[in-house]
Amino acid sequence: MVSKRVGLGAGHGPAGAWQRAWRRGVAGVVVGVSLLGASVVPAFAAPNPSPSGVLTVRNFCAMAVKRLPSVTLALCEAAELTTSTGRSVRGSALLQRDVVSPHARLRVLVIGGIHGDEPSSSALVLHWIRSAQETPSNIHWRFVPLVNPDGMLKAEPTRTNANGVDLNRNFPTPGWDKEAPHYWQKRTGKDPRRFPGRAPLSEPESRWVHDEMARWKPDLIVSVHAPYGVLDFDGPTVPPKRLGRLYLDQVGIFPGSLGNYGGVHKKVPVVTIELPSALRTPQDAEVRQMWLDLLRWTAERLGAD
């Protein structure tokens, strides 16, 4: 495995510009869903008084066209999302779509929106559902566009979930009880955006991803983030050098991250895509080229042919 330097890692970055962009743009959009009460917040996590709607199959697309860049109602409805067994803290369904080749040799789990302030990641997953339907491959795809609906539905979307937990620091990597709190306190200065939770898998969203890995046993996980414009990788095989214009730049291993848990400790390759912008989805040609490069790599390195 390529050696990795310690850096910011997938999905990190200052919140200021992103929050201001939401206030100027899509912040405050009313989504036609019912509202629940305030969330339960850990004592040392930043409180968040904003209510959140509850997503279902029926109202997801109404939200998506307002909150996700470059997503039309036709694109979202064509995805034909169904309800998984997963739920968020506030009861939103974690929706999924399976696209299955009759000669599938691999299982690939593709997730977006594990951080609620990265809507371009969810948009890319919806575009790739269409790509999977149009491009033959010997793969059983399972797409989950939005793992953190509560964070994305806030008036000002947040990286963390409704409990103020960074879901991408909540997976049960070895030594989590000591390493994750220490990293959060000493390396991030108790940044509330990176709070790992009180215990590994304390959150229903991360528990669902963890349990889905155990139940479904994917051969590859693709996790889409923003906004660093690089390609990251954890796992036992040779990583892809590029997907479209994104080049491999392995940015670090972090306690509780999905890449660390899945790629390093469970030996399931994890491709982490960092799109260049959280608010803009790449052009259609780039979306397709990334998809074709991913297909080529799975064929060459994982035996999808």
Short mmCIF file of C-alpha atoms in Angstrom, two decimals:
data_model
loop_
_atom_site.label_atom_id
_atom_site.label_comp_id
_atom_site.label_asym_id
_atom_site.label_seq_id
_atom_site.Cartn_x
_atom_site.Cartn_y
_atom_site.Cartn_z
CA MET A 1 0.00 0.00 0.00
CA VAL A 2 1.24 3.47 -0.81
CA SER A 3 2.53 5.25 2.27
CA LYS A 4 0.30 8.03 3.51
CA ARG A 5 1.08 11.36 5.06
CA VAL A 6 -1.00 12.79 7.86
CA GLY A 7 -3.08 15.62 6.49
CA LEU A 8 -6.56 17.07 6.65
CA GLY A 9 -8.25 13.96 5.29
CA ALA A 10 -11.45 13.35 3.37
CA GLY A 11 -14.19 15.84 3.96
CA HIS A 12 -12.22 18.22 6.19
CA GLY A 13 -11.95 21.95 5.69
CA PRO A 14 -13.06 25.34 7.03
CA ALA A 15 -16.79 25.81 7.38
CA GLY A 16 -16.93 29.58 6.87
CA ALA A 17 -17.03 29.88 3.08
CA TRP A 18 -19.40 26.95 2.79
CA GLN A 19 -21.80 28.33 5.38
CA ARG A 20 -21.77 31.76 3.71
CA ALA A 21 -22.49 30.17 0.34
CA TRP A 22 -25.53 28.40 1.75
CA ARG A 23 -26.80 31.63 3.30
CA ARG A 24 -26.48 33.36 -0.08
CA GLY A 25 -27.90 30.48 -2.05
CA VAL A 26 -30.00 27.53 -1.03
CA ALA A 27 -30.10 28.08 2.72
CA GLY A 28 -33.57 28.50 4.11
CA VAL A 29 -35.32 26.59 1.33
CA VAL A 30 -38.51 25.10 2.70
CA VAL A 31 -38.78 21.38 2.13
CA GLY A 32 -42.28 19.93 2.17
CA VAL A 33 -41.78 17.53 5.06
CA SER A 34 -42.88 17.36 8.68
CA LEU A 35 -40.63 18.77 11.41
CA LEU A 36 -39.37 17.14 14.57
CA GLY A 37 -38.04 18.56 17.81
CA ALA A 38 -34.52 19.52 18.81
CA SER A 39 -31.68 17.01 18.63
CA VAL A 40 -29.81 15.44 21.51
CA VAL A 41 -26.31 16.94 21.53
CA PRO A 42 -23.26 15.66 23.42
CA ALA A 43 -22.15 17.97 26.21
CA PHE A 44 -18.94 18.91 24.42
CA ALA A 45 -20.33 19.11 20.89
CA ALA A 46 -21.63 22.29 19.32
CA PRO A 47 -25.41 22.63 19.92
CA ASN A 48 -27.64 22.85 16.90
CA PRO A 49 -31.15 24.15 17.51
CA SER A 50 -32.30 23.93 13.88
CA PRO A 51 -35.13 21.46 13.24
CA SER A 52 -34.81 18.87 10.52
CA GLY A 53 -37.33 17.31 8.15
CA VAL A 54 -37.86 13.61 7.71
CA LEU A 55 -37.00 12.17 4.30
CA THR A 56 -38.92 9.35 2.69
CA VAL A 57 -39.03 7.83 -0.78
CA ARG A 58 -41.99 10.08 -1.59
CA ASN A 59 -40.43 13.43 -0.69
CA PHE A 60 -36.73 12.82 -1.36
CA CYS A 61 -36.80 14.18 -4.92
CA ALA A 62 -38.62 17.36 -3.84
CA MET A 63 -35.71 17.98 -1.50
CA ALA A 64 -33.07 16.92 -4.01
CA VAL A 65 -33.99 19.41 -6.73
CA LYS A 66 -33.77 22.25 -4.20
CA ARG A 67 -30.69 21.19 -2.26
CA LEU A 68 -28.49 19.19 -4.64
CA PRO A 69 -26.61 20.87 -7.50
CA SER A 70 -27.35 19.74 -11.08
CA VAL A 71 -30.12 17.37 -10.01
CA THR A 72 -33.39 17.54 -11.93
CA LEU A 73 -36.66 15.98 -10.93
CA ALA A 74 -36.39 13.61 -13.89
CA LEU A 75 -32.91 12.45 -12.87
CA CYS A 76 -33.97 11.86 -9.28
CA GLU A 77 -37.20 10.06 -10.14
CA ALA A 78 -35.37 7.86 -12.66
CA ALA A 79 -33.07 6.71 -9.84
CA GLU A 80 -36.06 4.82 -8.40
CA LEU A 81 -34.71 4.90 -4.86
CA THR A 82 -36.11 2.49 -2.31
CA THR A 83 -36.09 2.42 1.47
CA SER A 84 -33.20 0.62 3.12
CA THR A 85 -33.19 -0.64 6.70
CA GLY A 86 -31.22 2.45 7.76
CA ARG A 87 -32.63 5.50 9.54
CA SER A 88 -31.08 8.76 10.70
CA VAL A 89 -31.23 10.14 14.24
CA ARG A 90 -34.42 12.03 13.36
CA GLY A 91 -36.01 9.17 11.49
CA SER A 92 -35.20 9.94 7.86
CA ALA A 93 -34.82 6.89 5.66
CA LEU A 94 -31.40 6.13 4.17
CA LEU A 95 -32.49 5.47 0.59
CA GLN A 96 -30.74 3.15 -1.82
CA ARG A 97 -30.83 1.81 -5.36
CA ASP A 98 -29.42 -1.49 -6.57
CA VAL A 99 -28.34 -1.86 -10.20
CA VAL A 100 -27.51 -5.51 -10.81
CA SER A 101 -25.75 -7.12 -13.76
CA PRO A 102 -27.04 -10.62 -14.56
CA HIS A 103 -23.40 -11.75 -14.53
CA ALA A 104 -22.26 -9.76 -11.50
CA ARG A 105 -18.86 -10.75 -10.11
CA LEU A 106 -18.38 -7.91 -7.66
CA ARG A 107 -20.46 -6.04 -5.13
CA VAL A 108 -19.76 -2.30 -4.94
CA LEU A 109 -21.25 0.03 -2.33
CA VAL A 110 -21.31 3.71 -3.38
CA ILE A 111 -22.22 6.28 -0.72
CA GLY A 112 -22.57 10.06 -0.73
CA GLY A 113 -23.52 12.72 1.76
CA ILE A 114 -21.90 11.19 4.84
CA HIS A 115 -21.17 14.85 5.57
CA GLY A 116 -24.32 16.93 5.27
CA ASP A 117 -22.56 20.02 3.92
CA GLU A 118 -21.28 18.25 0.79
CA PRO A 119 -24.36 18.15 -1.50
CA SER A 120 -22.32 17.67 -4.66
CA SER A 121 -21.39 14.21 -3.36
CA SER A 122 -25.04 13.16 -3.20
CA ALA A 123 -25.64 14.65 -6.64
CA LEU A 124 -22.78 12.65 -8.15
CA VAL A 125 -24.19 9.40 -6.75
CA LEU A 126 -27.56 10.13 -8.37
CA HIS A 127 -25.84 10.79 -11.72
CA TRP A 128 -23.91 7.56 -11.37
CA ILE A 129 -27.10 5.57 -10.85
CA ARG A 130 -28.04 6.62 -14.37
CA SER A 131 -24.54 5.75 -15.61
CA ALA A 132 -24.80 2.27 -14.08
CA GLN A 133 -28.07 1.70 -15.94
CA GLU A 134 -26.57 2.85 -19.23
CA THR A 135 -23.14 1.21 -19.05
CA PRO A 136 -22.87 -2.60 -18.89
CA SER A 137 -20.62 -3.99 -16.13
CA ASN A 138 -20.32 -7.27 -14.28
CA ILE A 139 -21.11 -5.56 -10.99
CA HIS A 140 -23.90 -5.46 -8.45
CA TRP A 141 -24.02 -1.78 -7.53
CA ARG A 142 -25.64 -0.51 -4.35
CA PHE A 143 -26.00 3.28 -4.31
CA VAL A 144 -26.84 5.29 -1.17
CA PRO A 145 -26.90 8.98 -2.16
CA LEU A 146 -27.37 10.54 1.28
CA VAL A 147 -26.07 8.92 4.47
CA ASN A 148 -26.48 12.06 6.61
CA PRO A 149 -29.91 13.50 5.74
CA ASP A 150 -30.29 15.30 9.07
CA GLY A 151 -27.12 17.32 8.49
CA MET A 152 -28.13 18.27 4.96
CA LEU A 153 -31.70 19.26 5.89
CA LYS A 154 -30.66 21.91 8.40
CA ALA A 155 -31.20 25.54 7.44
CA GLU A 156 -27.42 25.78 7.26
CA PRO A 157 -26.24 22.24 6.41
CA THR A 158 -23.60 20.77 8.66
CA ARG A 159 -20.83 18.22 8.34
CA THR A 160 -22.12 16.44 11.44
CA ASN A 161 -25.37 14.57 12.02
CA ALA A 162 -28.25 15.63 14.30
CA ASN A 163 -26.26 14.60 17.38
CA GLY A 164 -23.29 16.74 16.37
CA VAL A 165 -21.16 13.71 15.41
CA ASP A 166 -18.84 13.46 12.42
CA LEU A 167 -20.00 10.13 11.00
CA ASN A 168 -16.70 9.66 9.20
CA ARG A 169 -14.92 9.50 12.56
CA ASN A 170 -17.41 7.15 14.21
CA PHE A 171 -16.34 3.77 12.76
CA PRO A 172 -14.79 1.18 15.13
CA THR A 173 -11.13 1.32 14.22
CA PRO A 174 -8.82 -0.49 16.69
CA GLY A 175 -7.96 1.70 19.65
CA TRP A 176 -10.83 4.09 18.90
CA ASP A 177 -11.60 4.70 22.61
CA LYS A 178 -8.20 6.32 23.10
CA GLU A 179 -7.18 7.45 19.63
CA ALA A 180 -10.36 9.15 18.42
CA PRO A 181 -10.90 11.40 21.48
CA HIS A 182 -7.18 12.20 21.64
CA TYR A 183 -7.08 13.15 17.96
CA TRP A 184 -10.20 15.29 18.33
CA GLN A 185 -8.92 17.09 21.42
CA LYS A 186 -5.24 17.51 20.51
CA ARG A 187 -5.14 17.63 16.72
CA THR A 188 -8.40 19.46 15.96
CA GLY A 189 -8.64 21.58 19.10
CA LYS A 190 -12.05 20.07 19.89
CA ASP A 191 -13.44 21.27 16.59
CA PRO A 192 -17.19 20.53 16.85
CA ARG A 193 -17.31 19.74 13.13
CA ARG A 194 -15.01 16.78 13.73
CA PHE A 195 -16.44 15.44 16.99
CA PRO A 196 -16.14 11.62 16.72
CA GLY A 197 -18.93 10.78 19.18
CA ARG A 198 -18.91 9.26 22.66
CA ALA A 199 -18.30 5.74 21.38
CA PRO A 200 -17.68 4.00 18.06
CA LEU A 201 -20.91 3.34 16.15
CA SER A 202 -22.84 5.57 18.55
CA GLU A 203 -24.84 6.90 15.59
CA PRO A 204 -27.57 5.07 13.64
CA GLU A 205 -26.17 6.22 10.30
CA SER A 206 -22.65 4.88 10.88
CA ARG A 207 -24.09 1.72 12.42
CA TRP A 208 -26.10 1.11 9.27
CA VAL A 209 -23.04 1.47 7.01
CA HIS A 210 -21.08 -0.82 9.34
CA ASP A 211 -23.86 -3.41 9.44
CA GLU A 212 -24.36 -3.20 5.68
CA MET A 213 -20.71 -4.04 5.20
CA ALA A 214 -21.13 -7.10 7.40
CA ARG A 215 -24.44 -8.19 5.81
CA TRP A 216 -23.83 -7.46 2.15
CA LYS A 217 -20.04 -7.92 2.10
CA PRO A 218 -19.06 -5.46 -0.65
CA ASP A 219 -15.85 -6.07 -2.57
CA LEU A 220 -15.33 -2.31 -2.90
CA ILE A 221 -16.64 0.83 -1.21
CA VAL A 222 -16.70 4.18 -3.01
CA SER A 223 -17.28 7.13 -0.67
CA VAL A 224 -17.88 10.54 -2.28
CA HIS A 225 -16.87 13.74 -0.50
CA ALA A 226 -15.90 17.36 -1.31
CA PRO A 227 -14.19 19.85 -1.74
CA TYR A 228 -10.47 19.00 -2.05
CA GLY A 229 -10.35 17.81 -5.67
CA VAL A 230 -8.27 14.67 -5.07
CA LEU A 231 -8.60 10.90 -5.06
CA ASP A 232 -7.85 8.97 -1.86
CA PHE A 233 -7.57 5.23 -1.31
CA ASP A 234 -7.26 2.71 1.50
CA GLY A 235 -6.98 -1.01 1.01
CA PRO A 236 -5.00 -4.05 -0.02
CA THR A 237 -4.87 -3.58 -3.80
CA VAL A 238 -3.23 -1.14 -6.21
CA PRO A 239 -5.23 2.11 -6.09
CA PRO A 240 -6.56 3.89 -9.15
CA LYS A 241 -4.17 6.62 -10.27
CA ARG A 242 -6.96 8.89 -11.39
CA LEU A 243 -10.69 9.18 -11.91
CA GLY A 244 -11.36 11.82 -14.52
CA ARG A 245 -9.40 14.90 -13.47
CA LEU A 246 -8.94 13.69 -9.90
CA TYR A 247 -5.48 12.28 -9.24
CA LEU A 248 -4.42 9.98 -6.42
CA ASP A 249 -3.23 11.92 -3.37
CA GLN A 250 -3.53 9.79 -0.25
CA VAL A 251 -4.13 12.34 2.44
CA GLY A 252 -3.98 10.52 5.77
CA ILE A 253 -5.32 7.85 8.09
CA PHE A 254 -7.67 9.00 10.84
CA PRO A 255 -9.18 7.25 13.87
CA GLY A 256 -12.74 6.23 13.14
CA SER A 257 -12.78 7.00 9.42
CA LEU A 258 -14.47 4.69 6.93
CA GLY A 259 -11.27 4.41 4.90
CA ASN A 260 -9.30 3.40 7.98
CA TYR A 261 -11.93 0.93 9.18
CA GLY A 262 -12.86 -0.56 5.82
CA GLY A 263 -9.62 -0.38 3.86
CA VAL A 264 -6.95 -0.84 6.53
CA HIS A 265 -8.65 -3.10 9.08
CA LYS A 266 -11.34 -4.98 7.15
CA LYS A 267 -9.25 -5.23 3.95
CA VAL A 268 -12.11 -3.95 1.78
CA PRO A 269 -10.76 -1.41 -0.75
CA VAL A 270 -12.18 2.06 -0.10
CA VAL A 271 -11.97 4.66 -2.86
CA THR A 272 -12.61 8.12 -1.43
CA ILE A 273 -13.51 10.74 -4.03
CA GLU A 274 -12.99 14.38 -3.08
CA LEU A 275 -14.86 16.51 -5.61
CA PRO A 276 -13.43 19.98 -6.26
CA SER A 277 -16.53 21.78 -4.96
CA ALA A 278 -19.19 21.01 -2.36
CA LEU A 279 -21.70 23.22 -4.17
CA ARG A 280 -21.08 22.35 -7.83
CA THR A 281 -21.25 18.96 -9.51
CA PRO A 282 -18.69 18.35 -12.28
CA GLN A 283 -19.81 18.76 -15.87
CA ASP A 284 -21.59 15.78 -17.45
CA ALA A 285 -18.54 14.81 -19.50
CA GLU A 286 -16.37 14.74 -16.37
CA VAL A 287 -18.97 12.75 -14.42
CA ARG A 288 -18.99 10.16 -17.20
CA GLN A 289 -15.19 10.04 -17.48
CA MET A 290 -14.86 9.44 -13.75
CA TRP A 291 -17.38 6.62 -14.07
CA LEU A 292 -15.58 5.01 -17.01
CA ASP A 293 -12.23 5.24 -15.20
CA LEU A 294 -13.80 3.57 -12.16
CA LEU A 295 -15.16 0.76 -14.35
CA ARG A 296 -11.77 0.30 -16.00
CA TRP A 297 -9.99 0.06 -12.66
CA THR A 298 -12.49 -2.43 -11.22
CA ALA A 299 -12.01 -4.59 -14.28
CA GLU A 300 -8.22 -4.47 -14.18
CA ARG A 301 -7.62 -4.71 -10.43
CA LEU A 302 -10.71 -6.32 -8.89
CA GLY A 303 -11.68 -8.79 -11.60
CA ALA A 304 -14.98 -7.30 -12.71
CA ASP A 305 -14.40 -8.50 -16.31
#
